[in-house]
mmCIF file with all atom_site columns, C-alpha atoms in Angstrom:
data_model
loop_
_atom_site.group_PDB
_atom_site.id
_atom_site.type_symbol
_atom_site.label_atom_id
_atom_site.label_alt_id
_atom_site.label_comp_id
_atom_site.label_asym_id
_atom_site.label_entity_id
_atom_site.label_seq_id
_atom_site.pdbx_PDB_ins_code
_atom_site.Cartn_x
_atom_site.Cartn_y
_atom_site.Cartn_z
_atom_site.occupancy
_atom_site.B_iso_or_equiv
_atom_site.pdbx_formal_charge
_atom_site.auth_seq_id
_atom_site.auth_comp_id
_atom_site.auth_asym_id
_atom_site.auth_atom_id
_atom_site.pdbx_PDB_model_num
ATOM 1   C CA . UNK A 1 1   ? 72.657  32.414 7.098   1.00 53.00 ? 1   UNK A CA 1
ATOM 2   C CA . UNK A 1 2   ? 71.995  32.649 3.181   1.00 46.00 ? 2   UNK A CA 1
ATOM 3   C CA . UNK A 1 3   ? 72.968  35.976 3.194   1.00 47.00 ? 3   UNK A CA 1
ATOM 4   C CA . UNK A 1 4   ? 76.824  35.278 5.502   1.00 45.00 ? 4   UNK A CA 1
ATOM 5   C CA . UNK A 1 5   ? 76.991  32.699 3.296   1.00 46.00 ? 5   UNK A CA 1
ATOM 6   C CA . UNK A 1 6   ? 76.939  34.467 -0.077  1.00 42.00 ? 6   UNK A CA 1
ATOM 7   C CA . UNK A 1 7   ? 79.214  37.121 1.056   1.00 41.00 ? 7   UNK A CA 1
ATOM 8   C CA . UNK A 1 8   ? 81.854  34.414 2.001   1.00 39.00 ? 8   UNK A CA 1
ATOM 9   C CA . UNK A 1 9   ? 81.689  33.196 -1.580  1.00 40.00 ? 9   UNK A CA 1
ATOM 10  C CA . UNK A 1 10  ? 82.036  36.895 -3.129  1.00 44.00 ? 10  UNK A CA 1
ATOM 11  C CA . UNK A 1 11  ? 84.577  37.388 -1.085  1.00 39.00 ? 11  UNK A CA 1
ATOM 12  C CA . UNK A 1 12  ? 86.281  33.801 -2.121  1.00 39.00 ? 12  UNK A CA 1
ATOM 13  C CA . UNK A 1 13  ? 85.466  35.094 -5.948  1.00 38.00 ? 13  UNK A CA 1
ATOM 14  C CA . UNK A 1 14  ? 87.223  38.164 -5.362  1.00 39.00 ? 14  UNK A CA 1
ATOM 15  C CA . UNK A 1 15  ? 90.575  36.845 -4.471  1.00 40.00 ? 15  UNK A CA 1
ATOM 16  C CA . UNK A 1 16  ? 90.572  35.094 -6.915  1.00 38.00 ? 16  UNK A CA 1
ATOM 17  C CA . UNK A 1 17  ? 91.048  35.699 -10.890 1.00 36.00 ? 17  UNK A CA 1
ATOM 18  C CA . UNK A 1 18  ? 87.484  36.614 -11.544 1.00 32.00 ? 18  UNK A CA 1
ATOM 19  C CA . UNK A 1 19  ? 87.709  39.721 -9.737  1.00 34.00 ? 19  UNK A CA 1
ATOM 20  C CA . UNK A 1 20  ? 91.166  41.111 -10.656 1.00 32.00 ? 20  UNK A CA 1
ATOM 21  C CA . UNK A 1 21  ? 91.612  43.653 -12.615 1.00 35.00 ? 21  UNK A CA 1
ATOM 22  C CA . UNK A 1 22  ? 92.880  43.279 -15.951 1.00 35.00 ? 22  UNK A CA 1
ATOM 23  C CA . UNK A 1 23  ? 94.813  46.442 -16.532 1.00 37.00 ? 23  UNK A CA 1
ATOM 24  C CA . UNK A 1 24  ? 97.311  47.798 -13.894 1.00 41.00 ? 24  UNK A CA 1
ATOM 25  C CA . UNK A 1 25  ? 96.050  51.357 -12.050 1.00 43.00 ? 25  UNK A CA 1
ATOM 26  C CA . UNK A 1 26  ? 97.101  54.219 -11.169 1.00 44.00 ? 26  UNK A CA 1
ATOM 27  C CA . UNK A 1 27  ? 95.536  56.272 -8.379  1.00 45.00 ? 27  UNK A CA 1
ATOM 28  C CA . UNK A 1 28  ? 93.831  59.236 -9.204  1.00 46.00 ? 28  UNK A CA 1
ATOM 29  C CA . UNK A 1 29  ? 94.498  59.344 -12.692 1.00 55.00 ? 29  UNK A CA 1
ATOM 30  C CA . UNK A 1 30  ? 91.938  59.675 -15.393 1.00 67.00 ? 30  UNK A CA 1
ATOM 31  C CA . UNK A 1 31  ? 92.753  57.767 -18.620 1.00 63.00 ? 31  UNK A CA 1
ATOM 32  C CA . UNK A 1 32  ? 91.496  58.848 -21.782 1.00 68.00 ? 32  UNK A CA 1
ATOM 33  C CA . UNK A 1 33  ? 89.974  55.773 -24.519 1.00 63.00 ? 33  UNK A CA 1
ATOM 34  C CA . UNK A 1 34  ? 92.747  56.031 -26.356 1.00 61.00 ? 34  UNK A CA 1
ATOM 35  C CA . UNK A 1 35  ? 95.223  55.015 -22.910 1.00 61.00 ? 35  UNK A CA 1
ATOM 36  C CA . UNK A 1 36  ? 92.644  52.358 -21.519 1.00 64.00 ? 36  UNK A CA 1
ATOM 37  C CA . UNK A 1 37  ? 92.810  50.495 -24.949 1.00 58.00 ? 37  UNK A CA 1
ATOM 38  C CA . UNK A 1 38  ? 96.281  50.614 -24.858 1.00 55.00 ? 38  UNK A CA 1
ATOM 39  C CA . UNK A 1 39  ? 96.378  49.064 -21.374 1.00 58.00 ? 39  UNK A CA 1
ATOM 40  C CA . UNK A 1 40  ? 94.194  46.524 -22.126 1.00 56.00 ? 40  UNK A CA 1
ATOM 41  C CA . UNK A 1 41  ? 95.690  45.680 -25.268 1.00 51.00 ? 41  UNK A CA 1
ATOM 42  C CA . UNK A 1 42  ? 99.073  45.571 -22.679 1.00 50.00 ? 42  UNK A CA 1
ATOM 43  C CA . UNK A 1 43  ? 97.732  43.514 -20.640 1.00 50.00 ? 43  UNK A CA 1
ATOM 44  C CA . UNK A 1 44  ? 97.159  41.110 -22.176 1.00 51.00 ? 44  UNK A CA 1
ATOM 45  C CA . UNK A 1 45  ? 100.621 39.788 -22.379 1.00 46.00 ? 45  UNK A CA 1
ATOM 46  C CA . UNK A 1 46  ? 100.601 39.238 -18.687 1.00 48.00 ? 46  UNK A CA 1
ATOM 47  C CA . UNK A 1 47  ? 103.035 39.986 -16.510 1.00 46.00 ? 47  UNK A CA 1
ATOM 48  C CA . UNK A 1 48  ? 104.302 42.869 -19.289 1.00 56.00 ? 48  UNK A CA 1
ATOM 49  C CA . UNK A 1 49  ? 105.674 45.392 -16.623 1.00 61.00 ? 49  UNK A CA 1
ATOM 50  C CA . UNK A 1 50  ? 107.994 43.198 -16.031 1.00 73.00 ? 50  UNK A CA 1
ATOM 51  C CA . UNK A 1 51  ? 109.230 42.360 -19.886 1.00 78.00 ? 51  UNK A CA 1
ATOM 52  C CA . UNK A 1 52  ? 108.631 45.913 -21.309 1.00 81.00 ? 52  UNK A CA 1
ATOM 53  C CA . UNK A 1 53  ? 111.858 47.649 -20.899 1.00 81.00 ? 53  UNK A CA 1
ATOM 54  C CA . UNK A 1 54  ? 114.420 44.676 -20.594 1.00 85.00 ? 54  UNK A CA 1
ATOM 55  C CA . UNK A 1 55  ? 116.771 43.665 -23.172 1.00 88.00 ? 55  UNK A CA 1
ATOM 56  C CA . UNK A 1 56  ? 115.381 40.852 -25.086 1.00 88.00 ? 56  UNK A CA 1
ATOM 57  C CA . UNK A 1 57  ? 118.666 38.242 -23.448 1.00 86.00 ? 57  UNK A CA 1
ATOM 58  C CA . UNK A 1 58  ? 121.848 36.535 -25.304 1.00 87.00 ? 58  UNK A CA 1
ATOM 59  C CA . UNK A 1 59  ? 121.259 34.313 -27.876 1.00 87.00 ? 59  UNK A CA 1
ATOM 60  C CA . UNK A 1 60  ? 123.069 32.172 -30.521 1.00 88.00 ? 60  UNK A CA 1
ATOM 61  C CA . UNK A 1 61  ? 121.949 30.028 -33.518 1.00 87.00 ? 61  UNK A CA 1
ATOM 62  C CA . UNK A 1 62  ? 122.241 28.908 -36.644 1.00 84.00 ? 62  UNK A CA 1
ATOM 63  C CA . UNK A 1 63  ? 118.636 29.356 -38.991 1.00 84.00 ? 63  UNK A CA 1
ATOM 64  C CA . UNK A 1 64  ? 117.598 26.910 -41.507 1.00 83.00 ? 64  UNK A CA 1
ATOM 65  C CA . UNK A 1 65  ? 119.661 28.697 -44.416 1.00 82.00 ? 65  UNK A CA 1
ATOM 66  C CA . UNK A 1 66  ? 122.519 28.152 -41.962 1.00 84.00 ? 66  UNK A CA 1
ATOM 67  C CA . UNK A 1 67  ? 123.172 32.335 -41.497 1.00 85.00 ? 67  UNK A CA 1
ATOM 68  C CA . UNK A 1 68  ? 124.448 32.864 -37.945 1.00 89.00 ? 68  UNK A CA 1
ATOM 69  C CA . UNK A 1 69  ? 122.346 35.359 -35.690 1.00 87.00 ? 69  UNK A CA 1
ATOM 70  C CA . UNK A 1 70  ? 123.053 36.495 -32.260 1.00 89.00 ? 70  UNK A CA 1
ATOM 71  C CA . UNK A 1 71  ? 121.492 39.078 -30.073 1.00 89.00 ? 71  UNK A CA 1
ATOM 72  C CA . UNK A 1 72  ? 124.336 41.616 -32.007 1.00 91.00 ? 72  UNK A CA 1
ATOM 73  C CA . UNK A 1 73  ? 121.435 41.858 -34.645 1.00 89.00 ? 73  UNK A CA 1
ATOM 74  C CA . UNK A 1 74  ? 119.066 43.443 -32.919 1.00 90.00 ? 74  UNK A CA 1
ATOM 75  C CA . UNK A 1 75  ? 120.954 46.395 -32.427 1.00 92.00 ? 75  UNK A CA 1
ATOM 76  C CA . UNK A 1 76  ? 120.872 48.833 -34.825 1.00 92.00 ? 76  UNK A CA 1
ATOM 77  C CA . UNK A 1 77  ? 116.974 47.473 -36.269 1.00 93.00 ? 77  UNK A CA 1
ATOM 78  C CA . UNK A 1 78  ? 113.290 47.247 -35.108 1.00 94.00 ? 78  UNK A CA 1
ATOM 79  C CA . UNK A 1 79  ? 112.468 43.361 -34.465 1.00 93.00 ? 79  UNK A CA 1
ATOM 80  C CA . UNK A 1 80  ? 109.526 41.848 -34.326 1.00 92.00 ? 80  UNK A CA 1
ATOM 81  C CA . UNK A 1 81  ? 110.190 38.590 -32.427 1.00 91.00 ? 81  UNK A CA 1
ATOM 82  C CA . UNK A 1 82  ? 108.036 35.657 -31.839 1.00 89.00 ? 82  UNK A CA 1
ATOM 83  C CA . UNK A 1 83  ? 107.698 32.173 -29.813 1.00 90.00 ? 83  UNK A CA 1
ATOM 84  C CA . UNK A 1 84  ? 106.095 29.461 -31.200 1.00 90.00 ? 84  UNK A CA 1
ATOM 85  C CA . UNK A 1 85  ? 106.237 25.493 -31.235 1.00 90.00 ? 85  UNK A CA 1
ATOM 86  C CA . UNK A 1 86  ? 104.703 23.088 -33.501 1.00 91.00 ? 86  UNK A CA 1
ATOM 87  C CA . UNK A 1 87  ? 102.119 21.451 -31.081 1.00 89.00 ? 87  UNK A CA 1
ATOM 88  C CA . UNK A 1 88  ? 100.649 24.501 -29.802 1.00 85.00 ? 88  UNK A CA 1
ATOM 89  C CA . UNK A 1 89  ? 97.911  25.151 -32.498 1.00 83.00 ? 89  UNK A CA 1
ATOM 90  C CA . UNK A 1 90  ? 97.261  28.743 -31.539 1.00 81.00 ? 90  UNK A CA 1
ATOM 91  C CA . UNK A 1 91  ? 100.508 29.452 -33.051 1.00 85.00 ? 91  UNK A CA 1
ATOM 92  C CA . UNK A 1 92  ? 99.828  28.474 -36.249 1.00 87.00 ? 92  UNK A CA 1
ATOM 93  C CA . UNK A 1 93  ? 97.126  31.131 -36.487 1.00 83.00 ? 93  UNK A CA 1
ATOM 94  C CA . UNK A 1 94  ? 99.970  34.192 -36.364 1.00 84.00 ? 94  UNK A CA 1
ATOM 95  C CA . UNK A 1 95  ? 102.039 32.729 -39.302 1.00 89.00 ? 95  UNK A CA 1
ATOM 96  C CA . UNK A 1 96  ? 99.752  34.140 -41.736 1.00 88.00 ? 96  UNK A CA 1
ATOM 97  C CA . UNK A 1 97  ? 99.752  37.685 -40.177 1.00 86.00 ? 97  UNK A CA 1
ATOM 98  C CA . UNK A 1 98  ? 103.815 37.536 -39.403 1.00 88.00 ? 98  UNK A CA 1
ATOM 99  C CA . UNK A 1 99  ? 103.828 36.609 -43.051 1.00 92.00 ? 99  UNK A CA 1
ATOM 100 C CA . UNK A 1 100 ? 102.007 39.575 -43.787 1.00 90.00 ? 100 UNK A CA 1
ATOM 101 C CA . UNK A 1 101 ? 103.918 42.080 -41.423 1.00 89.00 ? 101 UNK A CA 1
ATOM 102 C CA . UNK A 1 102 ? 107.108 41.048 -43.232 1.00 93.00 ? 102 UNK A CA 1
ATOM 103 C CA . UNK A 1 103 ? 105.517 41.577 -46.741 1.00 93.00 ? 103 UNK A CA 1
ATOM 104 C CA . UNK A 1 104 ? 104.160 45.452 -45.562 1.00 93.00 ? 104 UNK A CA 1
ATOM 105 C CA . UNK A 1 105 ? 108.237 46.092 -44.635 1.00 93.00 ? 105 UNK A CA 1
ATOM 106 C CA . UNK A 1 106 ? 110.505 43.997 -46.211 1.00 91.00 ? 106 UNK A CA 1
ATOM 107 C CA . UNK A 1 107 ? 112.123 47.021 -48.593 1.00 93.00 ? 107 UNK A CA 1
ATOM 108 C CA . UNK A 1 108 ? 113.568 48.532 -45.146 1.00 93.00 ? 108 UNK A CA 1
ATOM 109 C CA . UNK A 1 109 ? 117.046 47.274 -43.950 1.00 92.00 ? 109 UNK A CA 1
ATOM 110 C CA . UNK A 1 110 ? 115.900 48.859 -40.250 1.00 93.00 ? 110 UNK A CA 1
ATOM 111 C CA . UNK A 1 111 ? 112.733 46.474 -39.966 1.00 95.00 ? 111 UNK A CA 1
ATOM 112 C CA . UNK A 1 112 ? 113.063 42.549 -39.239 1.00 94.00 ? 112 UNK A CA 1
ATOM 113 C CA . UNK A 1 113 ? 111.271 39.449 -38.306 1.00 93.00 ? 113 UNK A CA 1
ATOM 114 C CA . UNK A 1 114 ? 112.484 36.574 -36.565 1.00 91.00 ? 114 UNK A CA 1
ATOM 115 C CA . UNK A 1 115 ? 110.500 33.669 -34.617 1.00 90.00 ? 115 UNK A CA 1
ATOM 116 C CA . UNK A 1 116 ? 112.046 31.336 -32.139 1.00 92.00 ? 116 UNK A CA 1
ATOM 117 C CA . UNK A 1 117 ? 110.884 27.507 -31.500 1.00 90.00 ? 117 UNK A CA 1
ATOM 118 C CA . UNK A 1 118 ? 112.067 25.141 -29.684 1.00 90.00 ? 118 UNK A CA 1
ATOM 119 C CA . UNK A 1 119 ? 111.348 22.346 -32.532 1.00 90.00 ? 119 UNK A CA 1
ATOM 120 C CA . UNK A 1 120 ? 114.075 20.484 -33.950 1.00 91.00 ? 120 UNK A CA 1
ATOM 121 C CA . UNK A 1 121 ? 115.460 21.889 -37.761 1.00 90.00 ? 121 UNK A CA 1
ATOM 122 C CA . UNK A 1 122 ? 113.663 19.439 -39.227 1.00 91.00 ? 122 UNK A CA 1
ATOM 123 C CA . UNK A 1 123 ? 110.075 20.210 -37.995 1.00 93.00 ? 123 UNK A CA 1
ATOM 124 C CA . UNK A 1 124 ? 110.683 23.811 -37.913 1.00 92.00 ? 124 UNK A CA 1
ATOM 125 C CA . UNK A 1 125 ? 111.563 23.419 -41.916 1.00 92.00 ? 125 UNK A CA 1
ATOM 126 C CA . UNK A 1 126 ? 108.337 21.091 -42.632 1.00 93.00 ? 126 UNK A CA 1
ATOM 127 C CA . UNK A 1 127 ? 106.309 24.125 -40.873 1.00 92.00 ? 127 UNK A CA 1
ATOM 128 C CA . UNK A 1 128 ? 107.863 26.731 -43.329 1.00 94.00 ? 128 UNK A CA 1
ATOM 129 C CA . UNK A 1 129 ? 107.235 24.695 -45.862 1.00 94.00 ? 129 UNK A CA 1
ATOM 130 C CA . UNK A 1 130 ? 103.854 23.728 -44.950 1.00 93.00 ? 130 UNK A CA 1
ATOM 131 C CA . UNK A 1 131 ? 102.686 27.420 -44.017 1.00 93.00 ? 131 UNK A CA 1
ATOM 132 C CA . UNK A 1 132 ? 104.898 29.578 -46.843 1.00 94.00 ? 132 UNK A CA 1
ATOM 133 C CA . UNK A 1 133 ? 106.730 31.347 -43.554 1.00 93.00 ? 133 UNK A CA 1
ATOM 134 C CA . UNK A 1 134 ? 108.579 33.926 -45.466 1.00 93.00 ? 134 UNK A CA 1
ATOM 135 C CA . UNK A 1 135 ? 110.326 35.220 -42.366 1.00 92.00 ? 135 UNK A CA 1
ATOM 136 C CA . UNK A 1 136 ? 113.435 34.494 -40.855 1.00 91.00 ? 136 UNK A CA 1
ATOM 137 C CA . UNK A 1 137 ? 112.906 31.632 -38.205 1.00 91.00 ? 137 UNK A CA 1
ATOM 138 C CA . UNK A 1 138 ? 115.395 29.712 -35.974 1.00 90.00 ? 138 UNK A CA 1
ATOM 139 C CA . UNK A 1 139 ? 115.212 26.233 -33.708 1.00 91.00 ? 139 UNK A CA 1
ATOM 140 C CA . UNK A 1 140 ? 117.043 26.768 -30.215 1.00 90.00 ? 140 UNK A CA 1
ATOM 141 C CA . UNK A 1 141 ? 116.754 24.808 -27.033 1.00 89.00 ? 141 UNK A CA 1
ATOM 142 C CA . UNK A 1 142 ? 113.634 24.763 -24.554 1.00 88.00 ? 142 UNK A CA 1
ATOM 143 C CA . UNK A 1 143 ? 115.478 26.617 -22.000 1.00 89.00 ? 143 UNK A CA 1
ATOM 144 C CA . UNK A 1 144 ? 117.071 29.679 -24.352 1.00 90.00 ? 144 UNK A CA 1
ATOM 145 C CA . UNK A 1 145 ? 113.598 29.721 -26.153 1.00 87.00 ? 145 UNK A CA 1
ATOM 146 C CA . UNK A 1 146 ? 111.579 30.332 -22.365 1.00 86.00 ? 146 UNK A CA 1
ATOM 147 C CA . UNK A 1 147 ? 114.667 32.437 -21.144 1.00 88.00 ? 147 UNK A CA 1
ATOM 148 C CA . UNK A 1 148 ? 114.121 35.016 -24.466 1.00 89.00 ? 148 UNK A CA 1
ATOM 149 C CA . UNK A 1 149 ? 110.692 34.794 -23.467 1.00 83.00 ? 149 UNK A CA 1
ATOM 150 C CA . UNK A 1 150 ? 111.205 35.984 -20.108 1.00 80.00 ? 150 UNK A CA 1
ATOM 151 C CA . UNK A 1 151 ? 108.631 35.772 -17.009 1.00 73.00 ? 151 UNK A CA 1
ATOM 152 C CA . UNK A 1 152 ? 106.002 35.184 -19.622 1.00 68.00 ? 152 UNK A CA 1
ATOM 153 C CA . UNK A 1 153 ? 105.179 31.501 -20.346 1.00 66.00 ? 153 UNK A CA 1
ATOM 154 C CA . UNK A 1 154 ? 101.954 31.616 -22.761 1.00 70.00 ? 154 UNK A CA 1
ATOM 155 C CA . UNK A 1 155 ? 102.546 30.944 -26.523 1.00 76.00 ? 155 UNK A CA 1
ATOM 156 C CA . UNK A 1 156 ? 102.882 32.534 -28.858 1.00 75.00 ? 156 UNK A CA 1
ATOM 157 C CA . UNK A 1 157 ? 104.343 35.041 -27.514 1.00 80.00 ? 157 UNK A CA 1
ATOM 158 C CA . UNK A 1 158 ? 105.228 38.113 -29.637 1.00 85.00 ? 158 UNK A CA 1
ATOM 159 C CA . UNK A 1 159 ? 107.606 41.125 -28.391 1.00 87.00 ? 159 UNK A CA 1
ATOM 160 C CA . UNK A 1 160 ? 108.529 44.494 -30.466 1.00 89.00 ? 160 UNK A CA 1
ATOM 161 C CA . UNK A 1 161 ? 112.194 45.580 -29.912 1.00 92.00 ? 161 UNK A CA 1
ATOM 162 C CA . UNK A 1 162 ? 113.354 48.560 -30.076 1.00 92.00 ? 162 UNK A CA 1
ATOM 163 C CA . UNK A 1 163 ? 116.812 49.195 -31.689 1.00 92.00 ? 163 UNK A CA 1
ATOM 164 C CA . UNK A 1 164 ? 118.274 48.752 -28.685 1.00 91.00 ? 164 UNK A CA 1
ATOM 165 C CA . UNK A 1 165 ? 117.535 45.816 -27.763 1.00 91.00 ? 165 UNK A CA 1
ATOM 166 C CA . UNK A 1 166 ? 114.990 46.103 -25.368 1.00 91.00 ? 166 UNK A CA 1
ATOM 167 C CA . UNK A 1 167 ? 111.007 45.188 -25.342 1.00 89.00 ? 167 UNK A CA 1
ATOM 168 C CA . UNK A 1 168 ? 109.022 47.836 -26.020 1.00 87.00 ? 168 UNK A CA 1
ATOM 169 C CA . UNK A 1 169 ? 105.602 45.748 -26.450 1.00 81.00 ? 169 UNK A CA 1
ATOM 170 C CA . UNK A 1 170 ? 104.436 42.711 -26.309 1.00 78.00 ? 170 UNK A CA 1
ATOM 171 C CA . UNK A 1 171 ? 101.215 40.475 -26.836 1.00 73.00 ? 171 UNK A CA 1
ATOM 172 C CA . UNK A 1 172 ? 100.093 36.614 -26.646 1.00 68.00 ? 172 UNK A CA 1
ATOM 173 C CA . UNK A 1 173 ? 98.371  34.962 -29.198 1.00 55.00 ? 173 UNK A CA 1
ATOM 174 C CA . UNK A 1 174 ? 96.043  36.333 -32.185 1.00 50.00 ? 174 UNK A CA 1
ATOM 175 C CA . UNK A 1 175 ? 92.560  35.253 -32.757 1.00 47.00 ? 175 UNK A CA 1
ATOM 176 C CA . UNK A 1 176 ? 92.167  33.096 -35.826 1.00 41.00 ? 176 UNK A CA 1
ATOM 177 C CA . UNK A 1 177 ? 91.507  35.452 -38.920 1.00 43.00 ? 177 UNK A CA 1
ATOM 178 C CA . UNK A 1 178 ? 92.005  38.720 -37.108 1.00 44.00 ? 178 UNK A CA 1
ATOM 179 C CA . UNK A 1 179 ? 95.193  40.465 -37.480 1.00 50.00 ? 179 UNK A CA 1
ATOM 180 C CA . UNK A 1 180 ? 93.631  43.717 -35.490 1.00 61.00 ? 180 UNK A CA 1
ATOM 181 C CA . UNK A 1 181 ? 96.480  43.254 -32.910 1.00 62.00 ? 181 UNK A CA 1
ATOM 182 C CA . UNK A 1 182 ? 99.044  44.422 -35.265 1.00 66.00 ? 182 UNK A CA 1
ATOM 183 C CA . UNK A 1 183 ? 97.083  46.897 -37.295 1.00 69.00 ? 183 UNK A CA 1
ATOM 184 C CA . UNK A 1 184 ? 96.026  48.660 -33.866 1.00 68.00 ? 184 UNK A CA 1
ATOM 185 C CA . UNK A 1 185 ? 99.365  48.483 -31.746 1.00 73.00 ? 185 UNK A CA 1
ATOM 186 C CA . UNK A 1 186 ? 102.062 46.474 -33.409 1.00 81.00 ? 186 UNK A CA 1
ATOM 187 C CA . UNK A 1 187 ? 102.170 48.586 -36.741 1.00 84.00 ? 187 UNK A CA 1
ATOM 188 C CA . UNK A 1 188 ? 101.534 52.105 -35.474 1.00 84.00 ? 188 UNK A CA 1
ATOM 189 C CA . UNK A 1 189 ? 104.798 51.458 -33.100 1.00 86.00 ? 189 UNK A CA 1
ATOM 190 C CA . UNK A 1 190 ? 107.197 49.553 -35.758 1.00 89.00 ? 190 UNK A CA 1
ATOM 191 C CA . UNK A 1 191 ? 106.457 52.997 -37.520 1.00 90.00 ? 191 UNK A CA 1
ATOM 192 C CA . UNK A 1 192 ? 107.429 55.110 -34.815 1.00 88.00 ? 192 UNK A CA 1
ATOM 193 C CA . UNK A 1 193 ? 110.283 53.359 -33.623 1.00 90.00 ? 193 UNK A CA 1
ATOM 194 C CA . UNK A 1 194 ? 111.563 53.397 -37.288 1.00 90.00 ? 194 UNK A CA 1
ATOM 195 C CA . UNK A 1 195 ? 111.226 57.322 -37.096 1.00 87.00 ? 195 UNK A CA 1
ATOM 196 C CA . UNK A 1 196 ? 112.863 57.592 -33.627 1.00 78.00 ? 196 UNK A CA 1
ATOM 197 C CA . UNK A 1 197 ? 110.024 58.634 -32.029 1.00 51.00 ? 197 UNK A CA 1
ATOM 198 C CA . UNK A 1 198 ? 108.447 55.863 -29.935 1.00 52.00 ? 198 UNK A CA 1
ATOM 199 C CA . UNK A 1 199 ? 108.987 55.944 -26.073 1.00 53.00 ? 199 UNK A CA 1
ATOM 200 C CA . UNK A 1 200 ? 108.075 52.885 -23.592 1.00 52.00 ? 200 UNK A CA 1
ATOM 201 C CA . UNK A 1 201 ? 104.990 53.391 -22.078 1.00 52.00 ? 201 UNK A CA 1
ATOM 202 C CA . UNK A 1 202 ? 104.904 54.775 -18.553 1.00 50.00 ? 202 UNK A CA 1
ATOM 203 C CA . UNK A 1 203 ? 103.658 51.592 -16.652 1.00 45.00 ? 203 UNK A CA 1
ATOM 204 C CA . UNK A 1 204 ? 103.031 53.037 -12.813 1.00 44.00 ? 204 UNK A CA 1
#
């Protein structure tokens, strides 16, 4: 009876989270190191094979130094967008590494950063002011903010577009003090993509 019994449990356990894979497979197909980091580090934006690919969606605001942006300015430039609201601590931790991505390539016109909340003006301008954001940031509602975002619903969310318009990567959250998300995926592909030469990933 011990024995039924514990197989009923691992079998509960396995249809469940604890026993799903984390990174999508593909029969019969070897990965090298190199791809199974990059899968993991994928997967971790949950449900990315649906977001990578898609046009980031229609947007139009007005940023705290009152400039006008639409989705029109993604075209043409590599963005590096992000979600974020004031309650959600985790989000403060990727202001100082978005602070730091802007720094590395504000001399090129073809590389930007922009970060969406769904804060008023007024908080999103005591957070710049509170946390030095040098980028460009912008206050829209709840529901344009979530349907940028897509199918994903964890913040913060952070997506890499392509120039385009359309995700090419994306990721959730950054541990406190580590910024090895970007220096291991985020960077090496802003670089490609500003020489032409970054693909989407093949996600079957």
């Amino acid at each position: 009876m011990k024995t039924i019994a514990f197989l009923i449990i691992g079998l509960l356990f396995c249809n469940g989270a604890i026993c799903q894979d984390t990174v999508p497979r593909s029969p019969n197909v070897l990965l090298t190191g190199k791809q199974m980091k990059e899968k993991m580090m994928l997967s971790r934006i949950g449900n990315y094979d649906k977001e990578v690919g898609r046009d980031l969606g229609e947007f139009s605001a007005v940023d705290i130094n009152g400039k006008t942006i639409s989705q029109k300015d993604l075209i043409g430039k590599v963005s590096f967008v992000g979600f974020w609201f004031d309650a959600c601590s985790p989000c403060h931790s990727v202001f100082a590494p978005l602070n730091a991505l802007y720094t590395k390539y504000k001399a090129d016109s073809n590389f930007q950063v922009m970060s969406f909340t769904f804060d008023s003006n007024e908080t999103l301008k005591k957070n710049v002011a509170k946390y030095g954001l040098l980028y460009q940031n912008i206050s829209v509602s709840e529901s344009t903010c979530r349907a940028l975002m897509g199918s994903y619903r964890g913040f913060s969310c952070t997506y890499l577009v392509n120039q385009q318009g359309k995700i090419v990567f994306g990721h959730s959250g950054v541990r406190s003090g580590s910024t090895d998300v970007f220096e291991d995926s985020f960077i090496p592909k802003i670089d490609s993509l500003l020489k032409n030469s970054f693909t989407l990933p093949d996600l079957k």
